Amino acid sequence: MPAGFQKTNLMGLDQAGLELFFAGIGEKPFRARQVLKWIHHRFVDDFEQMTDLSRDLRARLKEIAEVRPPLILSENRSVDGTVKWLMASTEGNAVETVFIPEPNRGTLCISSQVGCMLNCTFCATATQGFNRNLDSWEIVGQVWQAARLLREERLGGRRITNVVLMGMGEPLLNLDAVEPALSVFRNELAFGLAAKRLTVSTAGVIPGIDRLREGVDVALAISLHAPEDELRTRLVPLNRKYPIADLFDACWRFLKERKRSSITFEYTMIDGVNDQPEHARKLVRLLAPMPSKLNLIPFNPFPGTTFRQSPADCIERFKEITRAGGVLTTVRKTRGDDIDAACGQLAGKVLDRTRRQAGFQQQLAQRAAS
Ligand code: SAH
């Protein structure tokens, strides 16, 4: 192979991408279906084991391609069953992935960027700044790794039924990588998730919402956090560029085109900031006309923040007002906060940098040797 040749990582290719890849080496499109199943149904990352491919093709693939997931640098378990993994693919660039088991479903929360550039004032991820976009194989690989590990555990019921892009980063600012990943998650030959079980959450990137409307069918969640522009801009600076009225126009376009039954609005409850009855009443005026669900998220503190969580009775009152106004409202149960895995807590407070890098080097060396 010529110097600098990089193997194609098939982990990040959806069916269309794999078909193109195989066409490029003179193979039939059905190879894509075979390989998708090996990778995502059987968790096989070694071409040698893909026994319905000819010996020649397997040898060829070994030379030019690989099936490589991100490495798992650490795993933390909460007393409530939540699991958080720190995964990395290049040195110093680790993201977090969280599994949240519930009695009849298992939700995996995945990251789309290393850090985030949106600077929402109440979110821990913002404090670490933006490093880079994840590649599609790093996004798919989070689900692949978690699914494989949970399957190995065989602790009945620990299965991924839902995937949410609510981890680190803004998925709609990385759609080139996010779209093929969504397509792999939806595909029956891979993870086979129904559209309603795959949620993309955005701080309100309107061009991204419009693009999503035309692409892979998924559920949409909007991080709203305030019922009027002045307050929202303080919490989510992106609101200056994409104010609430424009954002709601984009939501209507999405609902019409997608024929989705509703859009979920996330609203972090911050003590004395956005949690008063007047906010609830304004929110009703905004949400009641739209097929929507409101998800109240008690603010989760992180080092360095001056915000506090709204008291329980305040959240309860807020919920009652919005429900009385006809808005389907739920309160998100805080999960995994003992391991800093709760909403808004995903950030650098993991392993310190030197330990992380030493561990990473060691794992790279082990992998090269195996
Ligand atoms: N950038 C996307 C994806 C991240 S989602 C988005 O903004 O939607 C992360 C979710 O957790 C968002 O709804 C976010 O607003 C919420 N969140 C962020 N910080 C939080 C905190 N400290 N406590 C509770 N929820 C928080």
XYZ file of C-alpha atoms and ligand atoms in Angstrom:
396
model
C 0.000 0.000 0.000
C 1.287 3.515 -0.747
C 2.545 5.532 2.204
C -0.223 7.495 3.896
C -2.893 5.068 2.679
C -5.806 5.018 5.082
C -8.062 2.034 5.344
C -11.771 2.756 4.940
C -13.537 2.207 8.235
C -16.732 0.349 7.351
C -18.178 1.059 10.824
C -19.230 4.513 9.617
C -20.802 3.593 6.278
C -24.529 3.183 5.806
C -25.980 0.874 3.175
C -25.623 3.442 0.378
C -22.053 4.194 1.435
C -21.152 0.513 1.538
C -22.712 -0.047 -1.883
C -20.536 2.728 -3.274
C -17.500 1.280 -1.549
C -18.141 -2.166 -3.038
C -18.898 -0.728 -6.471
C -15.490 0.952 -6.264
C -13.790 -2.440 -5.984
C -15.969 -4.111 -8.612
C -18.285 -5.938 -6.204
C -22.074 -6.309 -6.344
C -24.328 -4.152 -4.127
C -25.532 -7.156 -2.094
C -22.117 -7.276 -0.427
C -23.229 -4.173 1.461
C -26.146 -6.069 2.986
C -23.964 -9.004 3.972
C -21.350 -6.819 5.612
C -23.911 -4.646 7.440
C -25.343 -7.756 9.065
C -21.926 -9.095 10.057
C -20.973 -5.820 11.654
C -24.184 -4.746 13.333
C -26.172 -7.921 13.959
C -23.296 -10.179 14.858
C -20.751 -7.597 16.070
C -18.024 -9.109 13.879
C -15.086 -6.774 13.246
C -12.765 -9.326 11.642
C -13.223 -9.921 7.905
C -11.877 -13.451 8.303
C -15.048 -14.413 10.153
C -17.361 -13.107 7.418
C -17.741 -16.575 5.956
C -20.228 -15.788 3.213
C -17.624 -13.594 1.488
C -15.151 -15.352 -0.785
C -11.636 -15.943 0.488
C -10.314 -13.491 -2.097
C -12.704 -10.748 -1.108
C -11.899 -11.218 2.573
C -8.184 -10.897 1.819
C -8.832 -7.785 -0.255
C -10.935 -6.204 2.474
C -8.234 -6.840 5.047
C -5.863 -4.780 2.938
C -8.060 -1.790 2.200
C -10.682 -1.674 4.949
C -11.279 -2.120 8.652
C -14.162 -2.324 11.104
C -12.970 -0.174 13.943
C -15.025 1.182 16.853
C -13.858 3.884 19.253
C -11.914 2.536 22.224
C -13.526 2.372 25.627
C -11.343 4.298 28.056
C -13.506 3.899 31.117
C -16.859 2.695 32.381
C -18.805 4.091 35.339
C -21.922 2.630 36.896
C -24.509 4.547 38.828
C -26.391 3.065 41.776
C -29.533 3.489 39.621
C -28.175 1.208 36.857
C -27.116 4.002 34.508
C -23.819 3.236 32.759
C -21.455 5.884 31.392
C -18.609 5.131 29.043
C -15.786 7.388 27.996
C -14.882 6.527 24.418
C -12.086 7.858 22.254
C -10.628 7.353 18.848
C -7.813 9.839 18.796
C -5.645 10.983 21.625
C -7.164 13.573 23.920
C -10.538 13.465 22.190
C -12.882 11.553 24.419
C -16.672 11.659 24.364
C -19.256 10.246 26.720
C -22.029 7.767 26.019
C -24.709 6.985 28.591
C -27.052 4.002 28.915
C -30.226 4.582 30.933
C -32.160 1.394 31.736
C -35.853 1.653 32.606
C -38.351 -1.135 33.327
C -39.513 -1.448 29.746
C -36.931 0.355 27.711
C -33.238 1.114 27.497
C -32.118 4.479 26.181
C -28.646 5.148 24.879
C -27.583 8.793 24.851
C -24.760 9.426 22.402
C -22.467 12.332 21.531
C -22.031 13.955 18.136
C -19.105 16.320 18.722
C -16.080 16.525 21.014
C -17.189 19.498 23.093
C -19.675 21.996 21.724
C -19.527 25.474 20.188
C -22.928 26.747 21.303
C -22.001 27.980 24.774
C -25.334 27.419 26.479
C -24.750 28.995 29.877
C -26.268 26.158 31.934
C -24.528 23.220 30.233
C -21.303 21.569 31.409
C -20.281 20.547 27.911
C -19.983 24.231 26.987
C -17.321 24.807 29.623
C -14.850 22.594 27.783
C -15.198 24.419 24.477
C -15.287 22.861 21.048
C -12.688 20.424 19.853
C -13.955 18.771 16.676
C -16.789 16.993 14.903
C -17.038 13.250 15.340
C -16.811 11.086 12.230
C -19.759 8.879 11.396
C -17.860 5.768 12.499
C -17.323 7.372 15.900
C -21.056 8.062 16.205
C -22.156 4.612 15.009
C -19.353 3.085 17.081
C -20.821 4.394 20.344
C -24.011 2.407 19.775
C -22.067 -0.584 18.475
C -19.826 -0.696 21.538
C -22.663 -0.197 24.014
C -24.888 -2.783 22.300
C -22.055 -5.302 22.219
C -21.131 -4.792 25.871
C -24.728 -4.909 27.086
C -25.328 -8.071 25.065
C -22.276 -9.739 26.573
C -23.567 -8.933 30.024
C -26.797 -10.823 29.427
C -28.425 -9.128 32.394
C -31.944 -9.726 31.050
C -33.649 -6.555 29.909
C -30.469 -4.534 29.414
C -31.162 -3.811 25.804
C -31.003 -0.652 23.772
C -34.514 0.174 22.554
C -34.040 3.912 22.000
C -31.154 6.092 20.872
C -31.064 9.830 21.580
C -28.513 12.305 20.229
C -28.517 14.268 23.465
C -24.956 13.755 24.592
C -22.078 16.108 23.914
C -22.300 18.421 20.927
C -24.902 19.827 18.554
C -25.907 17.083 16.085
C -27.359 19.502 13.545
C -23.976 21.220 13.194
C -22.431 17.892 12.197
C -25.028 16.484 9.823
C -22.521 15.169 7.281
C -21.461 12.602 9.870
C -24.768 12.338 11.741
C -26.921 11.469 8.710
C -25.137 8.240 7.685
C -25.126 7.230 11.363
C -28.908 7.776 11.615
C -29.337 5.698 8.497
C -27.375 2.819 10.077
C -29.470 3.071 13.269
C -32.716 2.887 11.265
C -31.662 0.104 8.868
C -33.142 -3.353 9.556
C -29.838 -4.876 8.485
C -28.155 -2.959 11.306
C -29.851 -1.658 14.473
C -33.366 -1.461 13.003
C -34.720 1.333 15.220
C -38.151 2.759 14.402
C -38.140 6.506 13.666
C -39.934 7.287 16.922
C -37.185 5.497 18.862
C -34.404 7.589 17.390
C -34.355 11.197 18.584
C -32.193 14.062 17.404
C -32.053 16.918 19.895
C -31.087 20.421 18.808
C -30.577 23.793 20.427
C -32.415 25.160 17.385
C -30.211 25.096 14.295
C -32.861 25.961 11.696
C -30.991 24.973 8.498
C -30.272 21.631 10.185
C -33.962 21.091 11.029
C -34.841 21.832 7.401
C -32.227 19.387 6.183
C -33.382 16.709 8.617
C -36.888 17.089 7.236
C -35.669 15.793 3.899
C -33.307 13.089 5.148
C -33.594 10.035 7.384
C -36.879 9.960 9.283
C -36.312 10.516 13.010
C -38.014 12.128 15.998
C -37.103 15.720 16.766
C -36.476 17.332 20.145
C -35.890 21.043 20.627
C -33.972 22.400 23.600
C -36.188 25.395 24.341
C -35.543 26.425 27.987
C -37.341 29.772 27.763
C -40.660 31.027 26.383
C -39.387 34.374 25.146
C -36.389 35.601 23.165
C -34.613 37.777 25.693
C -34.342 35.053 28.306
C -33.670 32.344 25.727
C -30.798 34.306 24.246
C -29.259 34.534 27.714
C -29.469 30.761 28.172
C -28.955 29.617 24.575
C -26.913 32.285 22.732
C -27.770 30.606 19.416
C -31.223 32.123 19.866
C -29.852 35.471 18.684
C -29.302 33.914 15.270
C -32.405 31.712 15.258
C -35.097 33.365 17.400
C -38.153 31.544 18.734
C -40.649 32.589 16.023
C -38.352 31.380 13.231
C -37.595 28.216 15.167
C -41.305 27.452 15.507
C -41.822 28.035 11.767
C -39.131 25.418 11.137
C -40.885 23.064 13.586
C -44.159 23.430 11.681
C -42.379 22.675 8.404
C -40.887 19.573 10.003
C -44.251 18.379 11.356
C -45.997 18.879 8.014
C -43.353 17.238 5.874
C -42.599 14.354 8.223
C -46.158 13.669 9.312
C -44.712 13.153 12.786
C -47.333 13.240 15.477
C -45.388 15.670 17.667
C -42.138 17.414 18.561
C -40.641 17.192 22.043
C -39.538 20.402 23.734
C -36.904 20.143 26.452
C -36.973 22.717 29.210
C -34.295 22.744 31.903
C -35.741 24.033 35.170
C -33.343 26.572 36.673
C -34.150 28.065 40.067
C -35.491 31.613 39.791
C -34.448 31.947 36.153
C -37.077 30.289 33.941
C -39.268 28.383 36.396
C -41.903 30.932 37.437
C -45.678 30.668 36.788
C -45.460 33.508 34.251
C -42.936 31.460 32.252
C -45.273 28.485 32.358
C -48.175 30.566 31.091
C -46.107 32.025 28.225
C -44.955 28.521 27.378
C -48.568 27.377 27.110
C -49.300 30.116 24.583
C -46.328 28.952 22.558
C -46.813 25.184 22.747
C -50.573 24.629 22.986
C -51.198 25.272 19.261
C -48.463 22.822 18.189
C -48.580 19.006 18.398
C -45.928 18.807 21.075
C -44.702 17.293 24.306
C -42.955 19.236 27.020
C -40.180 17.559 28.970
C -39.109 19.408 32.100
C -35.528 18.613 33.101
C -34.490 19.518 36.649
C -31.224 21.445 36.243
C -28.201 19.299 37.043
C -25.372 21.201 38.671
C -21.742 20.930 37.600
C -18.510 22.436 38.951
C -18.304 26.175 38.416
C -21.980 26.883 37.739
C -23.923 29.463 39.726
C -27.305 28.073 38.633
C -29.344 25.906 40.968
C -32.033 23.294 40.434
C -35.614 24.497 40.793
C -37.249 23.183 43.980
C -39.533 20.188 43.505
C -42.718 22.104 44.384
C -41.841 24.760 41.832
C -41.402 22.119 39.110
C -44.695 20.537 40.189
C -46.538 23.878 39.955
C -44.980 24.575 36.542
C -46.121 21.161 35.372
C -49.669 21.750 36.632
C -49.943 25.109 34.833
C -48.728 23.751 31.511
C -50.928 20.654 31.804
C -53.950 22.772 32.621
C -53.148 24.769 29.498
C -53.337 21.606 27.412
C -49.622 20.878 27.037
C -48.594 17.238 27.487
C -45.964 17.654 30.182
C -43.610 15.171 31.819
C -40.756 15.665 34.275
C -37.554 13.888 33.357
C -36.278 11.722 36.169
C -32.680 12.564 36.985
C -30.532 9.531 36.261
C -26.871 8.810 36.789
C -26.050 12.082 38.548
C -23.802 10.237 41.032
C -21.450 9.465 38.125
C -21.901 12.842 36.367
C -23.910 11.172 33.622
C -27.080 13.253 33.909
C -28.267 15.775 31.292
C -25.832 18.620 30.931
C -23.154 16.985 33.066
C -21.218 15.360 30.240
C -17.848 17.027 30.000
C -14.216 16.847 30.865
C -14.638 15.997 34.497
C -13.518 12.484 33.694
C -10.011 11.175 33.897
C -7.379 13.826 34.135
C -5.591 14.525 30.927
C -2.316 12.834 31.709
C -3.979 9.678 32.939
C -6.277 9.699 29.973
C -3.424 9.990 27.540
C -1.288 7.376 29.270
C -4.241 4.988 29.261
C -4.932 5.747 25.657
C -1.360 5.045 24.571
C -1.469 1.769 26.451
C -4.700 0.719 24.793
C -3.427 1.713 21.368
C -0.336 -0.408 21.952
C -2.438 -3.344 23.117
C -4.634 -3.054 20.076
C -1.668 -2.894 17.713
C -0.269 -6.031 19.355
C -3.493 -8.024 19.137
N -27.003 20.371 21.482
C -28.167 19.521 21.542
C -27.860 18.177 22.114
C -27.453 18.176 23.566
S -28.862 17.726 24.418
C -29.268 20.243 22.261
O -29.029 21.320 22.809
O -30.396 19.777 22.249
C -28.577 18.002 26.031
C -29.892 18.270 26.734
O -29.631 18.475 28.124
C -30.498 19.541 26.221
O -31.862 19.586 26.302
C -29.863 20.512 27.173
O -30.471 21.715 27.133
C -30.007 19.787 28.484
N -29.082 20.287 29.500
C -27.911 20.904 29.295
N -27.337 21.250 30.456
C -28.159 20.817 31.425
C -28.081 20.845 32.842
N -27.048 21.393 33.491
N -29.080 20.289 33.530
C -30.120 19.720 32.899
N -30.242 19.660 31.562
C -29.273 20.209 30.831
